[in-house]
Coordinates of C-alpha atoms and ligand atoms in Angstrom, one line a residue:
X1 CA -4.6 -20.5 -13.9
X2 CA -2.4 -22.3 -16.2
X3 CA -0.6 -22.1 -19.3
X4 CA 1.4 -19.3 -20.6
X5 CA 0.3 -16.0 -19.6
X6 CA 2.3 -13.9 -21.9
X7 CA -0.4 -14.3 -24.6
X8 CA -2.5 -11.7 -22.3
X9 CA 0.4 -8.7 -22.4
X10 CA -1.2 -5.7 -23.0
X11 CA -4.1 -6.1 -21.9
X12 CA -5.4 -4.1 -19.2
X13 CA -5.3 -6.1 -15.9
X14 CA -8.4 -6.2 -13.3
X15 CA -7.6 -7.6 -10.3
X16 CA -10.2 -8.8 -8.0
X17 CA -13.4 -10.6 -9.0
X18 CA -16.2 -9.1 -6.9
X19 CA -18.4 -6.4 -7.7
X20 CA -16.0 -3.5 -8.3
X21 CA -13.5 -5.9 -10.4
X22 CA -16.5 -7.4 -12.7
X23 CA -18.4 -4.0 -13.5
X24 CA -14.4 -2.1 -14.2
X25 CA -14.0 -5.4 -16.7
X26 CA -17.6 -4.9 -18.1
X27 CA -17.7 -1.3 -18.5
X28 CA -14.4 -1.7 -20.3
X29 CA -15.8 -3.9 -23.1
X30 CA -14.8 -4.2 -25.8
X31 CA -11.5 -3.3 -25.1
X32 CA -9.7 -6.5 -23.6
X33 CA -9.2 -7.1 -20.1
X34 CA -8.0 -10.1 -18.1
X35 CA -9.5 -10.4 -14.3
X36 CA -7.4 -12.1 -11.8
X37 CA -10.2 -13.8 -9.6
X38 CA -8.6 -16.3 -6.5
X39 CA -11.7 -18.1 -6.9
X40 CA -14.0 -18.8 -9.8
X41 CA -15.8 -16.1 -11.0
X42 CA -18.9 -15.1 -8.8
X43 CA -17.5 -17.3 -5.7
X44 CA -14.7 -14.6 -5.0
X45 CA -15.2 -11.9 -2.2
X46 CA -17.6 -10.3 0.5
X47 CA -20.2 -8.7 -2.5
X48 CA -22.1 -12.4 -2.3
X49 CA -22.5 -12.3 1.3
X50 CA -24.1 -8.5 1.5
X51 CA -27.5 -8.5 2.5
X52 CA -28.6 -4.9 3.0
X53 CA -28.1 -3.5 -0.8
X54 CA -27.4 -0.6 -2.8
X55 CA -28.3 2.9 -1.8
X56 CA -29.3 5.3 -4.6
X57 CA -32.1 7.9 -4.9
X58 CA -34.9 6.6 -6.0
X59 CA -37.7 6.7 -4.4
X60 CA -40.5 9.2 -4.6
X61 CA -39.7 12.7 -2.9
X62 CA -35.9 11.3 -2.4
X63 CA -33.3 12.7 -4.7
X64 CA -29.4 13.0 -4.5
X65 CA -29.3 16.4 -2.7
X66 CA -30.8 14.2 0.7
X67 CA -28.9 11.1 -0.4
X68 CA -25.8 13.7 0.2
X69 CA -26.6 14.8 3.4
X70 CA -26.9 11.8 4.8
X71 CA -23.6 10.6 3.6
X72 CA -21.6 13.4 4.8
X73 CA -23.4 13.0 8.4
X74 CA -22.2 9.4 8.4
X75 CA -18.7 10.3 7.4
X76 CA -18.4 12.7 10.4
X77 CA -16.7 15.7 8.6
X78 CA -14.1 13.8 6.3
X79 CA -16.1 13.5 3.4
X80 CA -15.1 14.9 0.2
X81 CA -18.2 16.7 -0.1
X82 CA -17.9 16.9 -4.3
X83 CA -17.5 13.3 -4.5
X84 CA -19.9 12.6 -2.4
X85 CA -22.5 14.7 -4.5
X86 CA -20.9 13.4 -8.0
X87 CA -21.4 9.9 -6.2
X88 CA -25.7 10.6 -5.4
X89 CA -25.9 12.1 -8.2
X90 CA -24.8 9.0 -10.0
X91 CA -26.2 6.3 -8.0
X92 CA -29.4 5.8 -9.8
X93 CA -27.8 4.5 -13.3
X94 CA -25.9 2.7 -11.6
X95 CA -29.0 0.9 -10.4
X96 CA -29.8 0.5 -13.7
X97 CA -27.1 -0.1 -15.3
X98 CA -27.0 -3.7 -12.9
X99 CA -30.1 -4.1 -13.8
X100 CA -29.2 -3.7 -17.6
X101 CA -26.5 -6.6 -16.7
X102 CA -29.5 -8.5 -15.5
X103 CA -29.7 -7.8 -12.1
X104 CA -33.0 -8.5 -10.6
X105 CA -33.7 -6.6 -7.7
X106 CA -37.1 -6.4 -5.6
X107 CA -40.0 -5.0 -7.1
X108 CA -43.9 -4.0 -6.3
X109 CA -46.6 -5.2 -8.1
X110 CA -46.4 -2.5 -10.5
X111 CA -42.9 -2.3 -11.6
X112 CA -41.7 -0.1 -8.9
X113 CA -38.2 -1.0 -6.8
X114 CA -38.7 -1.6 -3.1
X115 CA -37.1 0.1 -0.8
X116 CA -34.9 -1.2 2.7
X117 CA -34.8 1.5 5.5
X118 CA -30.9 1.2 7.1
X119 CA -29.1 3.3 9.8
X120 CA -28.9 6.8 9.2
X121 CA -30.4 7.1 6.3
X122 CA -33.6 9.4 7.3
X123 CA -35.6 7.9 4.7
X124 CA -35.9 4.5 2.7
X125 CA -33.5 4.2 -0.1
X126 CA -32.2 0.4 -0.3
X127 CA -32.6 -1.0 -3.7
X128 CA -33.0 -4.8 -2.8
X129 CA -32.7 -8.5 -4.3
X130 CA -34.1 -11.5 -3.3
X131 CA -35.3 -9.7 -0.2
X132 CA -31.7 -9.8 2.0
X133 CA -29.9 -11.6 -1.3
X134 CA -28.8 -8.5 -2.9
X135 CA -24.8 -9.2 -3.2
X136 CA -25.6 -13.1 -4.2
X137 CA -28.3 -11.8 -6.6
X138 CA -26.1 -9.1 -8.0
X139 CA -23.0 -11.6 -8.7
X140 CA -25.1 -13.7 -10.4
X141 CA -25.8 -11.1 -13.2
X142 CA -22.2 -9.9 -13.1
X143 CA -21.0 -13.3 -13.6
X144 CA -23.3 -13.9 -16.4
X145 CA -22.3 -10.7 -18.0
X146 CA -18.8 -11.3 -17.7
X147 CA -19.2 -15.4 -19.0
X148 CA -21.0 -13.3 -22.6
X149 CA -18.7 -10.8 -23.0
X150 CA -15.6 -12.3 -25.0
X151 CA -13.0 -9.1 -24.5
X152 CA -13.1 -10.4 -20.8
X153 CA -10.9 -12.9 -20.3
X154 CA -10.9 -14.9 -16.4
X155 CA -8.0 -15.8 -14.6
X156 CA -9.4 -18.2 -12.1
X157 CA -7.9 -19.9 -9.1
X158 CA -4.9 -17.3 -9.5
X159 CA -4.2 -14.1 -7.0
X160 CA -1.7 -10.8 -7.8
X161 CA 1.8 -11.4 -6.0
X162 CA 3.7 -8.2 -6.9
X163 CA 3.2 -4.9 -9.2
X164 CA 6.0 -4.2 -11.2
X165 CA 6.9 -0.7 -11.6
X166 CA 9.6 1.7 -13.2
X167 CA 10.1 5.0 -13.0
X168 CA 6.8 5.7 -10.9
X169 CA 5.2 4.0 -14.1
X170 CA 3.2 0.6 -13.7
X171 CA 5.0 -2.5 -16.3
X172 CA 3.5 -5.3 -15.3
X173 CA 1.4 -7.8 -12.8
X174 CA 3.2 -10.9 -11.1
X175 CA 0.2 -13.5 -10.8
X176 CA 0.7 -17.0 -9.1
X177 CA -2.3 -19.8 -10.0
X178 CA -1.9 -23.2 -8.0
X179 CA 2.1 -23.5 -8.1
X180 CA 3.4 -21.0 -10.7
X181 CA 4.4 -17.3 -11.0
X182 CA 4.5 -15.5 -13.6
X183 CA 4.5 -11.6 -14.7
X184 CA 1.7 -10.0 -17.2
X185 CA 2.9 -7.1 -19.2
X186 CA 0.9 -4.5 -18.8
X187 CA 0.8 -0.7 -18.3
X188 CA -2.7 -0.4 -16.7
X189 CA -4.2 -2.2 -13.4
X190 CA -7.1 -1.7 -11.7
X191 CA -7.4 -3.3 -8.0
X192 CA -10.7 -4.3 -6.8
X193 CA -9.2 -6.5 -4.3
X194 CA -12.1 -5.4 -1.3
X195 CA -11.0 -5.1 2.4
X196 CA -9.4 -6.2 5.4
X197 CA -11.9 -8.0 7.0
X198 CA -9.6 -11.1 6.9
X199 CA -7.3 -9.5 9.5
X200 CA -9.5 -9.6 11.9
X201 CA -10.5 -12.3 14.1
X202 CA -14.0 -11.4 14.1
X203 CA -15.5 -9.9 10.4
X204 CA -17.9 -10.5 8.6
X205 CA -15.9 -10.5 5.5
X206 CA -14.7 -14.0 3.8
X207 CA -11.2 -14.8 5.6
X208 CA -9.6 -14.1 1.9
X209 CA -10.0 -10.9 2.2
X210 CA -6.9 -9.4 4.3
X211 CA -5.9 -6.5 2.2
X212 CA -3.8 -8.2 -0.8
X213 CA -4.7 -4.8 -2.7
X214 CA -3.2 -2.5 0.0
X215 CA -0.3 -4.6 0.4
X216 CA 0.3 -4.7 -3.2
X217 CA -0.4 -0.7 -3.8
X218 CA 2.2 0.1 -0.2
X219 CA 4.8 -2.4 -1.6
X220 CA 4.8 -0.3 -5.1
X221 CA 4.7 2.8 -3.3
X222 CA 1.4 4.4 -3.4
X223 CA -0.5 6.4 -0.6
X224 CA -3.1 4.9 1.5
X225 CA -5.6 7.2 3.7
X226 CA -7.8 6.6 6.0
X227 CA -7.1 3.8 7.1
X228 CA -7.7 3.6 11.0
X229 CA -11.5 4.3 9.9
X230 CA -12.7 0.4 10.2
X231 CA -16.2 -0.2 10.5
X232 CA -17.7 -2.7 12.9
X233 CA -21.2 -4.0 12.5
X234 CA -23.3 -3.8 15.1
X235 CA -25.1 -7.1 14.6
X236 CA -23.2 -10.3 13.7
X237 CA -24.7 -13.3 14.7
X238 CA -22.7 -14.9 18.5
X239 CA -21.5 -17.7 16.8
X240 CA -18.1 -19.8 16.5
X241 CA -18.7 -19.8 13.0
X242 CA -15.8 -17.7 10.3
X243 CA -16.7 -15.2 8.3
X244 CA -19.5 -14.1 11.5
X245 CA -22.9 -14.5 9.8
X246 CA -24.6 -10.8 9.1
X247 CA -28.1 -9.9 10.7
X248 CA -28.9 -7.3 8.0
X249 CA -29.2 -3.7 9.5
X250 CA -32.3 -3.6 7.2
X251 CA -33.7 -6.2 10.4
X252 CA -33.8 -3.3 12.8
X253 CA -35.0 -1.0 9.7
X254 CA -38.1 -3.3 9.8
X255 CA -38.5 -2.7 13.7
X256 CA -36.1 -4.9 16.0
X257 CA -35.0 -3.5 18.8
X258 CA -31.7 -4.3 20.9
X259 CA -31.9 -5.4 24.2
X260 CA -29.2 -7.2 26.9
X261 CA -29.4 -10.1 29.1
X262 CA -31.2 -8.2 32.0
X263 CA -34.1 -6.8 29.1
X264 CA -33.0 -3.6 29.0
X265 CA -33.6 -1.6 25.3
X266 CA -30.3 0.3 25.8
X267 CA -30.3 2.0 23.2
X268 CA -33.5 4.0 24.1
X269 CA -32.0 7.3 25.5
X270 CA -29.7 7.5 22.5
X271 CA -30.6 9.8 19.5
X272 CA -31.2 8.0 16.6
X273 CA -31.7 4.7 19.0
X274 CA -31.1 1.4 16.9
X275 CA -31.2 3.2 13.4
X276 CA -28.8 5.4 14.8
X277 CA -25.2 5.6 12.8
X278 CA -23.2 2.2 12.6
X279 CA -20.2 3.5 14.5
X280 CA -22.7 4.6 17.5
X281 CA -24.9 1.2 17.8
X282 CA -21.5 -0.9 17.3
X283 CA -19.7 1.0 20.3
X284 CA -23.1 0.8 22.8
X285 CA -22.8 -2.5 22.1
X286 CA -19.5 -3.4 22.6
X287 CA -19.5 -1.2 26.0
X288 CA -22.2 -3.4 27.0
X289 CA -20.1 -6.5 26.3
X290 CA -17.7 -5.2 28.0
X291 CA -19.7 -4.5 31.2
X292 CA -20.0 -8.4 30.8
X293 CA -23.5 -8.3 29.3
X294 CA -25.1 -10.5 26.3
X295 CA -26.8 -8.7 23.8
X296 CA -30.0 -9.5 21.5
X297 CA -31.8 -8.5 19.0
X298 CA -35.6 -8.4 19.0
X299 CA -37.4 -9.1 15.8
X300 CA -40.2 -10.7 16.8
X301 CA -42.6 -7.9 16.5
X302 CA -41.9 -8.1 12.4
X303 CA -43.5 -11.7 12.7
X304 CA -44.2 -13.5 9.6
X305 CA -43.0 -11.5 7.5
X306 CA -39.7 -12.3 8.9
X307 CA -39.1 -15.3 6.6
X308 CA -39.8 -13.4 3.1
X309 CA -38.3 -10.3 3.9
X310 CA -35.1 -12.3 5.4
X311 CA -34.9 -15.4 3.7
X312 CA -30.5 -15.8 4.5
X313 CA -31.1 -14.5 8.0
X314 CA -33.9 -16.6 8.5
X315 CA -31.6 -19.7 7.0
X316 CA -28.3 -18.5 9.1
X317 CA -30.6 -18.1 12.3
X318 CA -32.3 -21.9 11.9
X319 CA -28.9 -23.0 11.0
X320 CA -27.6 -21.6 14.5
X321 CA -31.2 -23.0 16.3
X322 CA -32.3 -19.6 16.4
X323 CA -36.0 -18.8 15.1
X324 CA -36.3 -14.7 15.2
X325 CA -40.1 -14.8 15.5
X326 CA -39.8 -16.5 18.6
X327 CA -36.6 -16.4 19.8
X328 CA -34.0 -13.4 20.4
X329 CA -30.8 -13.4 17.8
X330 CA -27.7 -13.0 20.4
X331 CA -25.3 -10.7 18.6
X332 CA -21.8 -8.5 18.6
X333 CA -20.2 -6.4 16.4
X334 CA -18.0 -7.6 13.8
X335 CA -15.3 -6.0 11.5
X336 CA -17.4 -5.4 8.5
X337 CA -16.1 -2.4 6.5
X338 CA -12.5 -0.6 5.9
X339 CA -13.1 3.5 4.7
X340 CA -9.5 3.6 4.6
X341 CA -7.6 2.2 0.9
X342 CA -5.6 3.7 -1.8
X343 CA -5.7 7.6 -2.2
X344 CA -8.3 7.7 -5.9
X345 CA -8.5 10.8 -7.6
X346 CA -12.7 10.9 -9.1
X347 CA -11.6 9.0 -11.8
X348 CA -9.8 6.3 -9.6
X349 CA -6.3 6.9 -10.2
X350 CA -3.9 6.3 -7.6
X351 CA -0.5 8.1 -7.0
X352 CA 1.1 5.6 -9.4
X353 CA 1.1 6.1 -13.1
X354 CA -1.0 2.9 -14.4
X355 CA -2.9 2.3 -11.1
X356 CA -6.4 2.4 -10.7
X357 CA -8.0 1.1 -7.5
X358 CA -12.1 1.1 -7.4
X359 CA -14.6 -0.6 -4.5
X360 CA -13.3 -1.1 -1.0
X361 CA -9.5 -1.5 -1.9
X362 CA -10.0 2.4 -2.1
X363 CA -10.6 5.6 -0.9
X364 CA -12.4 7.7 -3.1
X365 CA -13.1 10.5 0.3
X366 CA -16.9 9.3 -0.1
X367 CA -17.2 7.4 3.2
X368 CA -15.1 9.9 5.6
X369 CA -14.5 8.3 8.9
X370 CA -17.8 6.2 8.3
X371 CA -19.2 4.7 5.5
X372 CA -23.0 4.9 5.2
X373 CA -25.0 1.6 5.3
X374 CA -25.0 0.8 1.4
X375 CA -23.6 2.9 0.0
X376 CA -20.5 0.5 -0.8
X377 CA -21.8 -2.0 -3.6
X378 CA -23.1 1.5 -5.1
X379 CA -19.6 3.2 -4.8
X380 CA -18.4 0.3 -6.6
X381 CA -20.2 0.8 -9.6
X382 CA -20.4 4.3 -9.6
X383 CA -16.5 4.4 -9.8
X384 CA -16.3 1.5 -12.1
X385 CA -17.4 3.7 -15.0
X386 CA -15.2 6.5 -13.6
X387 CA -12.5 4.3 -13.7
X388 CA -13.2 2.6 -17.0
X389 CA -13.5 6.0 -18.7
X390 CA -10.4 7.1 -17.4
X391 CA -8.3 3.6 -18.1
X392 CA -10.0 3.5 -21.9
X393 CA -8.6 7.3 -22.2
X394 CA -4.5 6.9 -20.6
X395 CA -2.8 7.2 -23.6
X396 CA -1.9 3.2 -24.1
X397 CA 1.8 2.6 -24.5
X398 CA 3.5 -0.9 -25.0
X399 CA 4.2 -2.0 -22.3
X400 CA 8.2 -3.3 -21.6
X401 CA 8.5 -6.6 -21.4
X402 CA 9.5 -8.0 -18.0
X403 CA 11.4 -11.0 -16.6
X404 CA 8.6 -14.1 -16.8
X405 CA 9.0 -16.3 -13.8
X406 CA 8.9 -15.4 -10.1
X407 CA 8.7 -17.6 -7.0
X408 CA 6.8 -15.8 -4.2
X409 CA 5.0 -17.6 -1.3
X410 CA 1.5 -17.0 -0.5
X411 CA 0.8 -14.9 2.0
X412 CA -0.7 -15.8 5.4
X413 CA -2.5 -13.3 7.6
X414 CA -2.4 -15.5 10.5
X415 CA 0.2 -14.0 12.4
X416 CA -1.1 -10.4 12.2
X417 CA -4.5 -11.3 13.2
X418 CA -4.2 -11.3 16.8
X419 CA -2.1 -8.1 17.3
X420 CA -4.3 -6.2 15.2
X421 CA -7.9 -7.4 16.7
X422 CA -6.4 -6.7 20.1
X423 CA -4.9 -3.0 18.9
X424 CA -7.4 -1.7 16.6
X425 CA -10.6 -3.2 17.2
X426 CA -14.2 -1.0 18.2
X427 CA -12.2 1.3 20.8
X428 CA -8.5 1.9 20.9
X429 CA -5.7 3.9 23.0
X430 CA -1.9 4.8 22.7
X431 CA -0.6 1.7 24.3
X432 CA -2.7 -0.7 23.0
X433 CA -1.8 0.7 19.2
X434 CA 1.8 1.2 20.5
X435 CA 1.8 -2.5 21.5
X436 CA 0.4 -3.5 18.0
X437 CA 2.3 -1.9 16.0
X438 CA 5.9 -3.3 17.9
X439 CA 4.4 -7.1 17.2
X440 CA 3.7 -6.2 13.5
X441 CA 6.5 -4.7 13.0
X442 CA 9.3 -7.6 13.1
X443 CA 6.8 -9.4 10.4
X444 CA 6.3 -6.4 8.1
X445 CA 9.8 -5.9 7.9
X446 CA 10.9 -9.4 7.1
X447 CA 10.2 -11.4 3.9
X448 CA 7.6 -14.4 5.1
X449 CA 4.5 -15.1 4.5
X450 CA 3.0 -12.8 6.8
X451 CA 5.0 -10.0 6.1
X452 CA 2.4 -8.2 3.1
X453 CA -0.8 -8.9 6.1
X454 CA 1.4 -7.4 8.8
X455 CA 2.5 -4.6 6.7
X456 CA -1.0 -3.4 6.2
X457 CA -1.9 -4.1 10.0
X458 CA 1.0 -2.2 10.8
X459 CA -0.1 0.9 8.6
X460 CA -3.8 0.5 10.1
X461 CA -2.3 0.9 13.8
X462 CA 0.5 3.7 12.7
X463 CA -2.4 5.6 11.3
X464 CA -4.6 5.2 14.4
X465 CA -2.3 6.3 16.7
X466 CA -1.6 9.0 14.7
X467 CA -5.4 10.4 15.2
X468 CA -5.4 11.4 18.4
X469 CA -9.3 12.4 18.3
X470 CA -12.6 10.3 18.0
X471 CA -14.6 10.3 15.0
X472 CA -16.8 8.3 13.0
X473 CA -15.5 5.0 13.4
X474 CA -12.2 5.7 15.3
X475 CA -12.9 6.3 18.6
X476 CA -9.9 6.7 21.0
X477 CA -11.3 5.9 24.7
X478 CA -7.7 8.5 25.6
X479 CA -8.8 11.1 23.1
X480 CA -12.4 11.0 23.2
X481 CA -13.0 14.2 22.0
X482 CA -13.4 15.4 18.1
X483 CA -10.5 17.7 17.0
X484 CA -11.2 21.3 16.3
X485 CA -10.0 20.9 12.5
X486 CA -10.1 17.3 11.4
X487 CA -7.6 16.3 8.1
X488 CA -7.8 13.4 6.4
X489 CA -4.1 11.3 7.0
X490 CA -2.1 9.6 3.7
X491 CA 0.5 7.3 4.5
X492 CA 3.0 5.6 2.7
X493 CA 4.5 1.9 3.2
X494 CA 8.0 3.6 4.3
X495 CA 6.8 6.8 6.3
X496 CA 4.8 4.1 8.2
X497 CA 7.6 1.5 8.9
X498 CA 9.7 4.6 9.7
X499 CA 7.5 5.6 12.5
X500 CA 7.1 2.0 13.9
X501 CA 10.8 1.6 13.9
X502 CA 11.5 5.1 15.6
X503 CA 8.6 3.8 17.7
X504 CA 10.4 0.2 18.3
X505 CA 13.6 1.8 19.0
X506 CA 12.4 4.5 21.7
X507 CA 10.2 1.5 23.7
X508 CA 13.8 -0.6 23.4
X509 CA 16.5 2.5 24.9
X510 CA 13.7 3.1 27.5
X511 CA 13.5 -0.5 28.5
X512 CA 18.1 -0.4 28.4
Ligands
SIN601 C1 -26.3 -4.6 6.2 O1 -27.0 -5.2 5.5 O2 -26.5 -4.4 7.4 C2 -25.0 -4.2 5.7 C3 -25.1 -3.3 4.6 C4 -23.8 -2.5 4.4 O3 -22.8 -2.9 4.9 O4 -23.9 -1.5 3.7

């Protein structure tokens, strides 16, 4: 970034440069938009590094009535059922709309799109790219699209500091490029800033994403929900390596099987067994971790085949001296997936007048308490056009002009990493989260670096201790039972640091 940004006031403001941020920008041509992309444009966020795909209903004999039902199963009764049947019913243009941007995805030899089989989905319904290249393949086009389109105009190298709000209204966008701050005015942002992976010190996500959208949303004062529901891969490559490479789920949808140190296929008495839901294979796995077991998976009954259908694997494998058609892949789950994000209505408006949120940043009640396998980079267009519809239709008024420069230090996750990985992580209990949340809190509070990261780690364990029940992908090893009638939980920034502090002060008097 650099220059004077006040030539781009009024202009609607995307924030985020992945798949949900591109498609909001390009579905809102030709009205003009600026993005706000840390990186440059394609390079930004965990849509390059998904494998898997996009799920929609299209296959022959599938159609968004099934697509449905396996959604809400995955989500473990907190679906919003009509969004989640809006959402089906919508995910096949949304297929081709991509593929309108240029998108190329996996075809047969006569035209038709090829199909991945994931977890839990009881049929095969992954459109694909480039075999296990679908995110890099589907930046590419968005990229391109974005590079033609001249409403669209790229803020690159610069991230969103602060929203500026009055009277419950949104005025304007603080953005900071290498070493300056300054303020958009604007009365319409959309965040599309992805997840939380980067809190974590395991994920599969890249370590810029730590939840700059959530953060910037709780600071204004919108509701969150969800946000204890994390999801944890069951099969990131053992390896020292940051973000934890991704063995595809579409692997054991071609026939790998998991099996520990001592050979057992542990997963064979369990329903579903390796294409079981993601929460179940993550937790079996961790347990047998935990019971000081390695774990591996087993592709080398898909053989050849492995390098064409895999091609990343196959290059993240050889470039850990693993070769999965003779060798087994040692793996362990990985933070991969937050459900939880900014409380959307269907057309993605959050609680604040002027805020939009649309891909992971949000929570649209399609993913419940567990998102199922991809139907993310799907969500993320689906809403896109929701949310462009909607932002095109807001009544635009001019937005007030606001004070230009701001200094505001960058924010640095580090500190919350650890608390949060040890608090939250595959299984949780009371005094694990208890102890979390009374080392976040301090930094939350204050006004360092880390205090926007450990804000929105703080909210994840307030909200997790507050489900005292196991579902989907919380699961409580002192509560692990499912509650008779399950609610989905909304939070605020301040009803969150109000219970950590009554929390904080009750551990304190009992310790006097
Ligand atoms: C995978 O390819 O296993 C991940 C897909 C997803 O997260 O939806």
């Amino acid at each position: 970034m650099t220059g004077d940004v006040s030539a781009l006031d009024g202009r609607v403001v995307v924030v985020g440069g992945g798949i949900a941020g591109l498609a909001t920008a390009l579905r809102l041509a030709p009205r003009p938009v600026v993005v706000v992309s840390k990186g440059p444009l394609g390079a930004e966020g965990s849509t390059n590094w998904a494998q898997g795909g996009l799920a929609a209903a299209v296959g022959d004999g599938d159609d968004a009535e099934q697509h449905a039902i396996d959604t809400l199963a995955a989500g473990d009764g907190l679906c919003d059922e009509e969004v989640v049947r809006r959402f089906a019913r919508a995910a096949p243009a949304a297929i081709e709309q991509l593929a309108a941007w240029g998108a190329r995805f996996d075809r047969d030899a006569e035209g038709r799109l090829e199909l991945g089989q994931e977890a839990a989905h009881r049929r095969r319904r992954v459109v694909h790219a480039e075999g296990d290249g679908s995110g890099r393949e589907v930046m590419r086009a968005l990229t391109a699209a974005v590079r033609r389109t001249l409403s669209i105009t790229a803020l690159e190298g610069a991230a969103a500091r602060r929203l500026l709000v009055e009277d419950g209204k949104i005025r304007g966008v603080v953005v900071t490029g290498a070493n300056e701050s300054a303020a958009i005015a604007t009365d319409a942002v959309v965040l599309a800033t992805g997840g939380v992976g980067g809190l974590y010190d395991v994920s599969t996500n890249p370590l810029g994403s730590f939840g700059q959208g959530l953060a910037l949303a709780a600071r204004a004062g919108a509701a969150l929900a969800d946000l204890e529901f994390v999801q944890f891969h069951p099969t990131a490559l053992q390896a020292a390596t940051r973000p934890a490479p991704l063995i595809t789920e579409a692997v054991r949808g071609e026939g790998a099987i998991l099996v520990d140190d001592a050979g057992e296929r542990f997963m064979a008495d369990i329903p579903g067994r390796e294409m079981a839901a993601r929460d179940v294979v993550a937790r079996a796995i961790w347990r047998r971790r935990r019971a000081g077991r390695r774990v591996f998976l087993d592709a080398r009954a898909i053989g050849a085949r492995f390098g064409s259908r895999f091609p990343s694997v196959s290059a993240i494998c050889a470039r850990h001296g693993v070769d999965p058609t003779r060798d087994l892949i040692p793996v362990r789950p990985a933070e991969h997936y937050h459900m939880g994000g900014i409380v959307v209505d269907q057309t993605g408006r959050s609680s604040i007048d002027g805020l939009w949120a649309c891909g992971e940043v949000a929570c649209t009640g399609l993913h419940g308490a567990n998102r199922l396998a991809s139907n993310s980079l799907t969500e993320a267009v689906v809403f896109a056009g929701w949310v462009a519809d909607d932002v095109a239709s807001a009544t635009a008024t001019r937005a007030a002009p606001v004070r230009r420069r701001f200094s505001d230090a960058a924010p640095d996750p580090a500190g919350a990493r650890r608390a949060l990985s040890a608090a939250a992580g595959v299984e949780r209990d009371a005094e694990g989260l208890r102890a979390g949340i009374r080392a976040l809190l301090p930094l939350a509070d204050g006004d360092e670096s880390g205090a926007d990261p450990a804000a929105v780690a703080m909210m994840i364990c307030v909200a997790a201790l507050r489900r005292e029940e196991s579902r989907g992908a919380h699961a409580r090893v002192d509560f692990p039972g499912k509650a008779q009638a399950p609610a989905r939980q909304t939070v605020t920034l301040a009803e969150a640091l109000c219970s950590a502090r009554e929390l904080a002060f009750t551990a304190n008097f009992r310790k006097a």
